[in-house]
C-alpha cells in the first residue's frame, strides 16, 4: 500500500484542502527517473551481454554504484543552497561551482530481463512496445521503411537488427573530466565481464541556458511530479510557487503553468492520473511485483540536420510571403514550428519578438494556456510576473496548432482524447542532452553534420505515452486538434507507402499559409526500449541466479 500523508478525504474540492500525496521510497528509485540528474554533462553506454553468469555478476557489482533518488535529491539541495548564497535565481540552469558529482543509472531490455529471469515472470510486463522492442516498432513511429534510409533501423549505430542492447548505462556529471573517467571505468569493467560495447556517447549542454542544436532553449516545460520526500515534516518533490491563497491553482501547479501529475504516470506502484487532476486513480504495477519503483526508459539518438532545418525555414518563409503572410522570415517560421522563441519565451506571451528575460524566468516562461486568457497568479516569496499575459488562442492564430509545444501538450484545450487537460496522462520525464559540437557559423564543420540529441525519457507506459505522442499526435496531421498538420520539428510522416513529405498550416486572421517539408531534419540513428528497475530489484532479483538455473 502506498504511504499517504494523511487519511483525509481524497476529494480536495470537498474538504477545501490540498489532495494528500504519496511519500516516495527514495532509496529504491533510480535518481535519473526522479528527480532527474539535471547535470550539465551526460553519457550513454549500450551493452550486449555475453554469458548470463558474467552478466549477473557484472550487474551485481554495479548495483552499489547506482545513484538513488535520495542521493540525487541531496545534491540538488546543495545546488539550491549555493545558488541562493551566490544570488543566482532559483530557476537558473547555471551549474553549481563546488559540486563534482558523478552519477550512474542502469536500465535493461525486455530480452535481457527475460534471460536473466530464465523466462519466469518477465512476461508479466504489460507494455507491448517494451516486449517487442524499438526496432520492430520503428515504422509505427514514422521512421523510414526504406532500408537504405539513414533513419531506418538497418543503419542505426545500435538498436537495429543484430545490434540490440541488453543494458543501457546513463551517466551524469558536473565536470567533463569526471564524466570521462567514469565512462572509461564503466567500459573497462563491462569488457572485463565479457560484455560487448555496442555504443558509447558523451555529450552535454551547449551553453548555460540549455539550448539544443537548432538554437532553442530545451527542457522548459517538464511536468511537475506530485509526491513527498520523507522527513519531518515531509516536503514536496516539486516545489510549490503559487501562493496558497490562490485555490485551486496552488494545488494544480508547481511553477506557474507546470501542471502537477500523479507519480504513477512515471513510476510503477504510485497513484496514477485520473480524469480530475486533483483526484488520483489507484496505484498500479503493470508488470511483475518486483517492478515497483521502476520506470520504462526510452532512448533515441536523434541526429539534427541544422543546415537542412535552416534552409527549409528560409525556403518556406519565402513561400508564405507569396501566400500573403507578409513579414514572415526564416527565423520567425522556426519559432512558429517550435512554439517558442530561441530564448524559451513562448509565442503565446510575446508574439511579436523574443524576450530573453521572459525566456530565462522559470516563474513565467511556461505560464500560459490556450483556451482562454491566462490570469496572473500570486506567487510566493514576493515574486511577480511583469510580462504580457497570454491571450486566448484556441485556433492557433498566435501559436500554431502544429507547433511542437501544442502537439505534445494541449494544456487547457480539449483534444481528440477528451476535454480540458486530457494530455495529463501523456506526459514524459525528459532527461536528454545534446551530443556533438555546435553548428559552426563559418568554416568547416568538425562534426560533419553528426550532432543532435541524446533523447531519454521515463514513463509508466511506452505505448500510451512516448509512442502515443510520436504516432497519434506529432505524426498525425489532424490530431490532437484539426486543422493543424504534422509536427515539423520532430514528427514523422508514418502513413504506409506515403512520401516523406509533411505539411502544416500557419493561420492568421485573414490568411492561411501552408508549409511543406520534403525531408526529415531530425533523424533517428539508434536507440532502444528499456526498464529502469528499483535498487532492490537489481540486487535481489535481476543479479541473482533464478531457481530454475
XYZ file of C-alpha atoms in Angstrom:
549
model
C 0.000 0.000 0.000
C 1.376 3.415 -0.973
C 2.046 5.603 2.059
C -0.223 8.683 2.044
C 0.414 11.829 4.056
C -2.986 11.739 5.726
C -6.229 9.820 5.729
C -8.340 12.834 4.880
C -10.988 12.673 2.202
C -9.388 12.285 -1.235
C -11.609 14.981 -2.671
C -9.756 18.270 -2.248
C -12.728 20.195 -3.527
C -14.990 18.639 -0.895
C -12.653 19.292 2.039
C -11.110 22.557 0.931
C -7.666 21.057 1.478
C -4.853 20.069 -0.857
C -5.012 16.441 -2.010
C -2.828 14.048 0.018
C 0.255 12.894 -1.889
C 2.340 9.718 -1.628
C 5.740 9.517 0.030
C 8.476 8.228 -2.271
C 10.764 5.321 -1.470
C 13.806 7.464 -2.162
C 16.362 4.696 -1.577
C 14.727 2.453 -4.188
C 14.038 4.728 -7.192
C 16.955 5.398 -9.524
C 17.921 9.051 -9.408
C 17.633 9.959 -13.076
C 13.979 8.909 -13.032
C 13.203 11.139 -10.055
C 14.152 13.879 -9.615
C 16.491 13.604 -12.633
C 20.249 14.078 -12.689
C 19.933 17.532 -14.299
C 23.693 17.660 -14.725
C 25.392 19.663 -17.491
C 27.232 16.551 -18.737
C 25.727 13.239 -19.841
C 26.986 9.974 -21.313
C 25.288 6.811 -22.521
C 26.733 3.320 -22.931
C 24.822 0.492 -24.661
C 25.954 -3.018 -23.783
C 25.280 -6.544 -25.002
C 25.518 -9.462 -22.573
C 27.732 -12.457 -23.106
C 27.112 -15.450 -20.845
C 24.420 -14.871 -18.240
C 26.573 -15.751 -15.242
C 29.024 -12.976 -16.158
C 26.164 -10.572 -16.840
C 24.623 -11.231 -13.433
C 27.970 -10.808 -11.732
C 28.593 -7.517 -13.574
C 25.140 -6.259 -12.649
C 25.556 -7.225 -9.003
C 28.887 -5.407 -8.804
C 27.342 -2.350 -10.449
C 24.429 -2.024 -8.007
C 26.369 -0.213 -5.220
C 27.342 2.460 -7.761
C 23.776 3.099 -8.939
C 22.658 6.573 -7.878
C 19.386 6.702 -5.955
C 16.698 9.331 -5.717
C 17.911 10.081 -2.195
C 21.463 10.803 -3.354
C 20.273 12.915 -6.254
C 17.971 14.998 -4.072
C 20.768 15.678 -1.571
C 22.906 17.090 -4.358
C 20.026 19.111 -5.798
C 19.541 20.739 -2.388
C 23.224 21.708 -2.363
C 22.764 23.326 -5.769
C 19.825 25.366 -4.468
C 21.780 26.451 -1.401
C 24.786 27.512 -3.459
C 22.654 29.473 -5.901
C 20.955 31.222 -3.010
C 24.313 32.135 -1.490
C 25.564 33.471 -4.817
C 22.371 35.369 -5.590
C 21.570 33.197 -8.605
C 17.872 32.753 -9.370
C 16.279 29.503 -8.206
C 15.363 28.514 -11.740
C 18.787 29.185 -13.243
C 20.448 26.410 -15.228
C 23.873 27.721 -14.219
C 25.961 24.852 -12.839
C 26.999 24.795 -9.210
C 30.666 25.687 -8.813
C 31.515 23.452 -5.852
C 29.928 20.168 -6.944
C 31.792 17.389 -8.700
C 29.217 14.597 -8.771
C 29.474 11.523 -10.963
C 26.226 9.574 -11.176
C 25.183 6.295 -12.754
C 21.875 4.604 -13.595
C 21.204 1.395 -15.482
C 18.236 0.092 -17.481
C 17.612 -3.311 -19.072
C 15.797 -4.519 -22.182
C 12.903 -6.965 -22.085
C 15.032 -9.680 -23.677
C 17.798 -9.285 -21.126
C 15.314 -9.338 -18.218
C 13.676 -12.485 -19.610
C 17.077 -14.143 -19.972
C 18.251 -13.099 -16.521
C 14.985 -14.373 -15.043
C 15.088 -17.612 -17.028
C 11.796 -16.578 -18.661
C 9.800 -16.589 -15.458
C 7.717 -13.537 -14.665
C 9.163 -11.251 -17.357
C 6.016 -11.941 -19.393
C 4.013 -10.011 -16.781
C 5.243 -6.723 -18.232
C 2.088 -5.476 -19.932
C 3.595 -2.915 -22.284
C 3.601 -4.339 -25.809
C 6.210 -1.871 -27.038
C 8.657 -2.849 -24.299
C 8.234 -6.541 -25.037
C 8.617 -6.034 -28.794
C 11.472 -3.526 -28.834
C 12.075 -0.214 -30.571
C 13.490 -1.527 -33.847
C 10.438 -3.657 -34.629
C 8.102 -0.738 -33.832
C 10.186 1.878 -35.585
C 7.841 2.107 -38.572
C 4.908 2.770 -36.206
C 6.738 5.918 -35.100
C 7.011 7.058 -38.708
C 10.674 6.164 -39.133
C 11.695 5.461 -42.750
C 10.847 1.977 -44.029
C 13.338 2.244 -46.892
C 16.311 0.042 -45.838
C 18.698 2.489 -47.492
C 17.474 5.486 -45.451
C 19.679 6.747 -42.638
C 16.791 6.649 -40.171
C 15.898 3.017 -40.888
C 16.920 0.589 -38.094
C 19.139 -1.288 -40.553
C 21.509 1.685 -40.462
C 21.371 2.620 -36.781
C 24.571 2.785 -34.757
C 22.929 0.416 -32.295
C 19.477 -0.967 -31.604
C 18.827 -2.262 -35.108
C 18.914 -5.876 -36.335
C 21.779 -7.737 -34.678
C 22.698 -4.693 -32.562
C 20.015 -4.689 -29.857
C 21.318 -3.591 -26.464
C 20.726 -5.609 -23.300
C 21.661 -2.797 -20.930
C 21.800 0.976 -21.121
C 24.031 2.792 -18.645
C 23.360 6.513 -18.242
C 25.948 8.760 -16.591
C 25.666 12.332 -15.368
C 28.348 14.652 -14.025
C 29.165 18.253 -13.248
C 32.564 18.203 -14.948
C 33.772 16.771 -18.232
C 36.917 15.184 -16.809
C 34.955 13.421 -14.089
C 32.382 12.162 -16.590
C 35.044 10.809 -18.946
C 36.791 8.996 -16.080
C 33.550 7.300 -15.019
C 32.723 6.473 -18.652
C 36.105 4.781 -19.109
C 35.699 2.837 -15.857
C 32.270 1.506 -16.825
C 33.503 0.431 -20.258
C 36.578 -1.279 -18.795
C 34.504 -3.154 -16.207
C 31.958 -4.227 -18.815
C 34.639 -5.585 -21.131
C 36.258 -7.422 -18.229
C 32.875 -9.083 -17.572
C 32.702 -10.256 -21.217
C 30.048 -7.718 -22.217
C 30.233 -6.074 -25.639
C 30.090 -2.306 -26.004
C 27.694 -1.552 -28.861
C 27.702 2.208 -28.488
C 29.008 4.982 -26.298
C 28.381 8.718 -26.460
C 29.428 11.680 -24.345
C 27.550 14.953 -24.565
C 26.298 17.861 -22.566
C 24.811 21.324 -22.529
C 25.869 23.623 -25.333
C 25.594 26.711 -23.109
C 24.362 27.788 -19.682
C 20.743 28.172 -20.783
C 20.482 24.708 -22.290
C 19.861 25.405 -25.966
C 19.708 22.484 -28.380
C 21.408 22.456 -31.794
C 18.585 24.225 -33.663
C 19.147 27.109 -31.249
C 16.118 26.814 -28.958
C 16.187 26.500 -25.182
C 15.230 22.917 -24.321
C 13.545 21.408 -21.290
C 11.425 24.443 -20.375
C 8.186 22.531 -19.879
C 8.571 19.488 -17.644
C 5.639 18.003 -15.737
C 5.659 18.610 -12.024
C 5.576 15.258 -10.269
C 3.338 15.049 -7.226
C 4.735 13.320 -4.175
C 6.596 13.839 -0.928
C 10.147 13.338 0.255
C 10.396 11.601 3.636
C 11.344 13.760 6.587
C 9.894 15.678 9.495
C 7.912 17.260 8.085
C 7.776 15.717 4.613
C 8.491 18.109 1.744
C 7.224 18.231 -1.805
C 9.398 16.770 -4.548
C 8.193 19.550 -6.874
C 8.390 22.943 -5.115
C 5.110 24.885 -4.998
C 5.460 28.516 -6.055
C 1.826 29.641 -6.320
C 0.622 31.478 -3.213
C -1.575 29.213 -1.028
C -4.328 31.818 -1.187
C -4.893 31.009 -4.875
C -7.169 27.958 -4.732
C -7.307 25.630 -6.617
C -4.325 26.900 -8.665
C -1.915 26.346 -5.782
C -2.986 22.676 -5.826
C -2.627 22.345 -9.607
C 0.809 23.823 -10.322
C 4.397 23.593 -9.179
C 5.778 26.501 -11.174
C 3.052 28.575 -12.867
C 1.942 26.588 -15.897
C 3.684 23.432 -14.655
C 0.834 21.013 -14.127
C 1.261 18.611 -11.231
C 0.931 14.979 -12.341
C 0.442 11.956 -10.106
C 3.690 9.933 -9.950
C 2.155 6.699 -11.218
C 2.388 8.227 -14.702
C 6.132 7.751 -14.425
C 6.954 5.220 -11.693
C 5.327 1.848 -11.014
C 3.435 1.453 -7.762
C 2.198 5.005 -7.146
C -1.186 6.719 -7.639
C -1.927 7.397 -11.303
C -3.641 10.348 -13.041
C -7.416 10.316 -13.275
C -9.984 12.444 -15.043
C -9.757 15.070 -12.290
C -6.165 16.301 -11.772
C -6.794 16.584 -8.028
C -8.053 13.012 -7.668
C -5.619 10.158 -8.136
C -6.552 6.840 -9.662
C -5.317 3.693 -7.873
C -1.650 2.762 -7.851
C -0.642 0.195 -10.442
C 2.225 -2.194 -11.126
C 1.734 -3.251 -14.771
C 4.385 -5.930 -14.517
C 5.850 -8.378 -12.002
C 5.607 -7.405 -8.338
C 9.344 -6.627 -8.175
C 8.855 -3.890 -10.835
C 7.566 -1.477 -8.171
C 9.589 1.751 -8.056
C 10.737 1.120 -11.621
C 10.095 3.045 -14.836
C 10.304 2.479 -18.588
C 13.174 4.264 -20.321
C 13.178 5.239 -23.993
C 16.469 6.181 -25.617
C 16.685 7.661 -29.101
C 19.857 9.023 -30.672
C 18.444 11.767 -32.890
C 20.700 13.453 -35.434
C 19.714 17.064 -36.116
C 20.261 18.423 -39.619
C 20.844 22.043 -38.623
C 21.725 23.248 -42.112
C 18.679 21.458 -43.524
C 16.346 22.964 -40.907
C 17.544 26.484 -41.620
C 17.358 26.034 -45.392
C 13.821 24.641 -45.074
C 12.779 27.623 -42.933
C 14.159 30.186 -45.377
C 12.560 28.496 -48.380
C 9.162 28.087 -46.751
C 9.204 31.594 -45.275
C 9.548 32.954 -48.802
C 6.664 30.728 -49.890
C 4.495 32.006 -47.011
C 5.206 35.588 -48.039
C 3.973 34.693 -51.523
C 0.842 33.250 -49.909
C 0.146 36.570 -48.202
C 1.933 36.240 -44.850
C 3.965 39.435 -45.113
C 6.881 39.738 -42.732
C 7.466 36.003 -42.378
C 11.181 35.206 -42.119
C 13.128 32.001 -41.710
C 13.807 32.729 -38.046
C 10.169 33.567 -37.390
C 8.989 30.387 -39.080
C 11.328 28.311 -36.928
C 9.735 29.939 -33.877
C 6.266 29.047 -35.188
C 7.359 25.444 -35.767
C 8.575 25.205 -32.146
C 6.005 27.461 -30.452
C 8.715 29.310 -28.531
C 11.401 31.825 -29.340
C 15.051 30.704 -29.073
C 15.256 32.093 -25.511
C 12.383 29.845 -24.406
C 9.875 32.699 -24.294
C 6.503 31.392 -25.524
C 4.841 32.840 -28.594
C 1.652 32.933 -26.546
C 3.063 35.654 -24.271
C 5.250 37.578 -26.698
C 4.006 37.009 -30.256
C 5.951 39.816 -31.956
C 9.519 39.482 -30.670
C 11.730 37.361 -28.457
C 12.107 38.376 -24.821
C 15.216 36.769 -23.290
C 14.264 37.918 -19.785
C 10.936 36.104 -20.059
C 12.620 33.061 -21.573
C 15.014 32.818 -18.638
C 12.357 33.294 -15.945
C 11.042 29.884 -14.792
C 8.203 31.535 -12.881
C 6.799 32.991 -16.097
C 8.129 31.254 -19.231
C 5.693 28.354 -19.002
C 2.687 30.207 -17.609
C 0.181 30.254 -20.454
C -2.964 28.496 -21.592
C -4.611 28.291 -24.989
C -8.378 28.136 -24.493
C -8.829 31.424 -22.626
C -6.918 34.459 -21.410
C -4.385 33.341 -18.812
C -4.817 35.126 -15.464
C -1.781 36.167 -13.491
C -1.189 34.174 -10.305
C 0.022 35.440 -6.929
C 3.425 33.909 -6.245
C 5.234 33.019 -3.039
C 8.343 34.858 -1.901
C 7.250 38.251 -3.188
C 7.884 37.365 -6.828
C 5.838 38.946 -9.574
C 5.121 38.399 -13.260
C 5.769 41.630 -15.197
C 5.371 40.182 -18.703
C 2.377 40.436 -21.076
C -0.380 37.948 -20.334
C -1.138 35.143 -22.756
C -4.353 35.788 -24.649
C -6.882 33.158 -25.682
C -5.645 31.290 -28.766
C -7.936 28.264 -29.256
C -7.497 28.007 -33.050
C -3.802 28.817 -33.261
C -3.728 32.394 -34.556
C -0.749 33.175 -32.305
C 0.844 29.789 -31.634
C 0.022 27.376 -34.496
C -1.857 24.186 -33.676
C 1.022 22.314 -35.326
C 3.699 23.937 -33.163
C 5.720 21.313 -31.338
C 4.684 22.543 -27.890
C 0.972 22.259 -28.828
C 1.278 18.844 -30.477
C 2.673 17.281 -27.299
C 0.701 19.228 -24.672
C -2.711 20.735 -25.404
C -2.863 22.288 -21.929
C -6.391 23.572 -21.237
C -7.789 22.939 -24.729
C -9.879 19.842 -25.405
C -8.456 17.350 -27.868
C -9.253 14.090 -29.628
C -8.737 12.243 -26.323
C -11.191 14.259 -24.262
C -11.757 17.569 -22.560
C -9.532 20.059 -20.805
C -6.224 18.706 -19.543
C -6.679 15.408 -21.365
C -2.948 15.434 -22.070
C -2.072 14.818 -18.393
C -1.720 11.068 -18.937
C 0.593 11.556 -21.939
C 3.435 13.469 -20.306
C 7.067 12.336 -20.242
C 10.013 12.986 -17.960
C 12.658 14.136 -20.463
C 16.281 13.674 -19.445
C 18.236 14.052 -22.684
C 21.090 16.395 -23.635
C 22.812 17.309 -26.912
C 25.757 15.466 -28.407
C 28.267 16.899 -30.845
C 29.718 20.428 -31.142
C 27.519 23.409 -32.052
C 26.928 24.080 -35.737
C 29.717 26.402 -36.906
C 28.743 29.857 -38.117
C 31.636 29.853 -40.571
C 34.330 27.457 -41.706
C 34.378 23.640 -41.839
C 32.101 21.502 -39.706
C 34.141 19.438 -37.205
C 31.218 17.044 -36.707
C 30.496 16.597 -40.432
C 26.815 17.068 -39.694
C 26.694 14.480 -36.905
C 25.215 16.391 -33.993
C 21.907 16.074 -32.252
C 20.067 14.980 -29.145
C 20.580 12.037 -26.832
C 16.839 11.786 -26.191
C 15.945 9.966 -22.981
C 12.525 9.786 -21.370
C 10.960 7.951 -18.447
C 7.304 6.905 -18.315
C 4.997 4.206 -16.946
C 3.808 3.189 -20.421
C 5.804 3.362 -23.637
C 2.688 2.671 -25.720
C 0.425 5.226 -24.041
C 2.993 7.963 -23.532
C 6.095 8.003 -25.751
C 4.589 6.163 -28.723
C 1.249 7.915 -28.412
C 2.863 11.356 -28.590
C 5.029 10.366 -31.543
C 2.467 8.472 -33.577
C -1.005 9.664 -32.628
C -0.225 13.343 -32.146
C 3.114 14.510 -33.589
C 2.910 12.296 -36.664
C -0.769 12.834 -37.442
C -1.851 15.890 -39.461
C -5.295 16.139 -37.828
C -4.518 15.353 -34.180
C -4.752 16.349 -31.375
C -6.824 19.124 -32.995
C -7.569 20.000 -36.579
C -6.690 21.801 -38.751
C -3.060 21.571 -37.737
C -0.692 19.379 -39.701
C 2.395 17.427 -38.805
C 4.829 18.421 -36.077
C 7.535 19.662 -38.460
C 10.183 19.674 -35.742
C 10.143 16.056 -34.611
C 7.033 14.396 -36.003
C 7.402 11.901 -38.842
C 5.022 11.001 -41.643
C 4.152 7.428 -40.836
C 1.457 6.862 -43.464
C 2.090 3.474 -45.141
C 3.636 3.996 -48.564
C 3.470 7.776 -48.285
C 6.251 10.090 -49.332
C 8.242 11.648 -46.509
C 6.553 14.983 -47.204
C 4.950 16.631 -44.176
C 2.753 19.712 -44.051
C 1.214 22.142 -41.582
C -0.705 25.398 -41.726
C 0.102 28.828 -40.312
C -3.199 30.587 -39.603
C -3.518 34.357 -39.263
C -6.741 36.415 -39.105
C -7.059 36.843 -42.883
C -4.563 34.324 -44.308
C -3.948 30.591 -44.111
C -0.489 29.591 -45.294
C 0.713 26.066 -45.977
C 4.205 24.908 -45.033
C 5.702 21.878 -46.763
C 8.692 19.855 -45.515
C 10.213 17.500 -48.056
C 12.811 15.882 -45.800
C 13.335 14.999 -42.164
C 15.543 17.312 -40.133
C 15.571 15.024 -37.071
C 16.782 11.539 -37.982
C 16.838 8.523 -35.619
C 20.237 6.815 -35.631
C 19.928 4.396 -32.718
C 18.053 3.546 -29.566
C 16.013 1.077 -27.609
C 13.239 0.451 -25.099
C 14.346 -0.408 -21.552
C 13.127 -0.802 -17.974
C 14.826 1.021 -15.094
C 14.399 -1.239 -12.036
C 14.499 -0.345 -8.378
C 17.708 -0.860 -6.427
C 16.410 -3.959 -4.632
C 15.125 -5.438 -7.909
C 18.565 -5.014 -9.457
C 20.301 -6.559 -6.469
C 17.912 -9.276 -5.300
C 16.045 -10.256 -8.485
C 17.978 -9.490 -11.652
C 21.545 -10.029 -10.433
C 20.537 -13.195 -8.574
C 20.548 -16.646 -10.138
C 16.921 -17.784 -10.621
C 15.845 -21.022 -9.023
C 15.290 -22.554 -12.467
C 19.017 -22.312 -13.315
